Coordinates of C-alpha atoms in Angstrom, one line a residue:
M38 CA 94.4 90.2 94.1
E39 CA 91.5 91.9 92.5
G40 CA 92.1 94.8 90.1
V41 CA 90.3 97.3 92.4
H42 CA 92.7 96.4 95.2
K43 CA 95.7 96.8 93.1
T44 CA 94.5 100.2 92.1
L45 CA 93.8 101.2 95.7
L46 CA 97.4 100.2 96.7
A47 CA 98.9 102.1 93.7
V48 CA 96.8 105.3 94.1
N49 CA 97.5 105.4 97.9
E50 CA 101.1 104.2 97.8
E51 CA 102.7 107.5 99.0
F52 CA 100.2 107.9 101.8
L53 CA 100.5 104.3 103.0
V54 CA 104.3 104.5 102.8
S55 CA 104.3 107.6 105.0
E56 CA 101.5 106.5 107.5
A57 CA 101.6 102.7 107.9
P58 CA 103.6 101.5 111.0
A59 CA 106.3 99.3 109.5
G60 CA 107.2 97.0 112.3
P61 CA 103.8 95.9 113.4
L62 CA 102.6 95.7 109.8
L63 CA 105.5 93.4 108.8
L64 CA 105.0 91.2 111.8
A65 CA 101.3 90.7 111.0
L66 CA 101.9 90.0 107.3
R67 CA 104.6 87.4 108.2
Q68 CA 102.2 85.7 110.7
K69 CA 99.5 85.6 107.9
D70 CA 102.0 84.0 105.5
I71 CA 101.6 86.8 103.0
L72 CA 105.3 87.5 103.0
T73 CA 107.6 84.6 101.9
P74 CA 110.9 83.8 103.5
T75 CA 112.5 85.4 100.4
D76 CA 110.5 88.5 101.0
V77 CA 111.7 88.6 104.6
E78 CA 115.3 88.3 103.4
Q79 CA 114.9 91.2 101.0
I80 CA 113.2 93.3 103.7
R81 CA 116.2 92.7 106.0
C82 CA 118.5 94.0 103.2
L83 CA 116.2 97.0 102.7
E84 CA 116.0 97.9 106.4
A85 CA 119.3 99.8 106.1
Q86 CA 117.5 102.2 103.6
G87 CA 114.8 102.9 106.2
P88 CA 111.2 102.0 106.9
R89 CA 109.9 103.8 103.8
A90 CA 111.9 101.5 101.5
V91 CA 110.6 98.5 103.4
K92 CA 106.9 99.6 103.2
R93 CA 107.3 100.4 99.5
F94 CA 108.7 96.9 98.9
V95 CA 105.7 95.4 100.8
L96 CA 103.2 97.4 98.8
N97 CA 104.8 96.2 95.5
V98 CA 104.8 92.6 96.6
L99 CA 101.2 92.4 97.9
P100 CA 99.5 92.4 94.5
K101 CA 101.5 89.2 93.7
R102 CA 100.3 87.3 96.8
G103 CA 96.9 86.2 95.6
P104 CA 93.3 87.0 96.5
L105 CA 93.8 86.8 100.2
A106 CA 96.6 89.4 100.3
F107 CA 94.4 92.5 100.4
P108 CA 92.1 91.3 103.2
A109 CA 95.2 90.2 105.1
F110 CA 96.8 93.6 104.6
L111 CA 93.7 95.3 106.0
E112 CA 93.7 92.9 109.0
A113 CA 97.5 93.6 109.5
L114 CA 96.8 97.4 109.4
Q115 CA 94.1 96.9 112.1
E116 CA 96.5 94.8 114.2
A117 CA 99.1 97.6 113.8
R118 CA 96.6 100.1 115.1
A119 CA 96.2 101.9 111.8
Q120 CA 92.4 101.8 111.6
H121 CA 92.4 105.2 109.8
L122 CA 94.2 103.5 106.9
V123 CA 91.7 100.6 106.8
D124 CA 88.8 103.1 106.8
L125 CA 90.4 105.1 104.0
L126 CA 91.0 102.0 101.8
L127 CA 87.5 100.6 102.4
E128 CA 85.8 103.9 101.6
E129 CA 87.8 104.3 98.4
E130 CA 87.0 100.7 97.5
R131 CA 83.3 101.4 98.0
V132 CA 83.5 104.5 95.7
L133 CA 85.5 102.7 93.0
C134 CA 83.2 99.7 93.0
A135 CA 80.1 101.9 92.8
A136 CA 81.7 103.7 89.9
C137 CA 82.3 100.4 88.1
K138 CA 78.7 99.2 88.3
P139 CA 76.7 99.9 85.1
V140 CA 74.0 102.4 85.5
G141 CA 70.8 102.7 83.5
L142 CA 71.0 99.3 81.7
P143 CA 67.7 98.0 80.4
S144 CA 66.1 95.3 82.5
S145 CA 66.6 91.7 81.4
G146 CA 62.8 91.2 81.1
P147 CA 60.8 90.8 77.9
P148 CA 61.0 93.8 75.5
H149 CA 58.2 96.3 75.5
T150 CA 56.0 96.2 72.4

């Protein structure tokens, strides 16, 4: 997972934990093979602690699931009818990426004499 995506998940963790629909999200992530069988077992153990504990676990696991994890997470949110969360994350990604681009660097053309 790219650094900007890890940052987005970390910065928005509390909001995602409170807003993301746990059941549909987990189902979609399982179907996309983002969650491993071991993850599913751990989730089953965490279910007794409630959906917030499960979602927090998923958000902590996602960064370790490779470059396809963030796009799969966005798709899973869409499938779980949480488009507002997708929109939020994409807008914040756009802002973060724009802030990372260097501004005002000299052109790579020949120097002026």
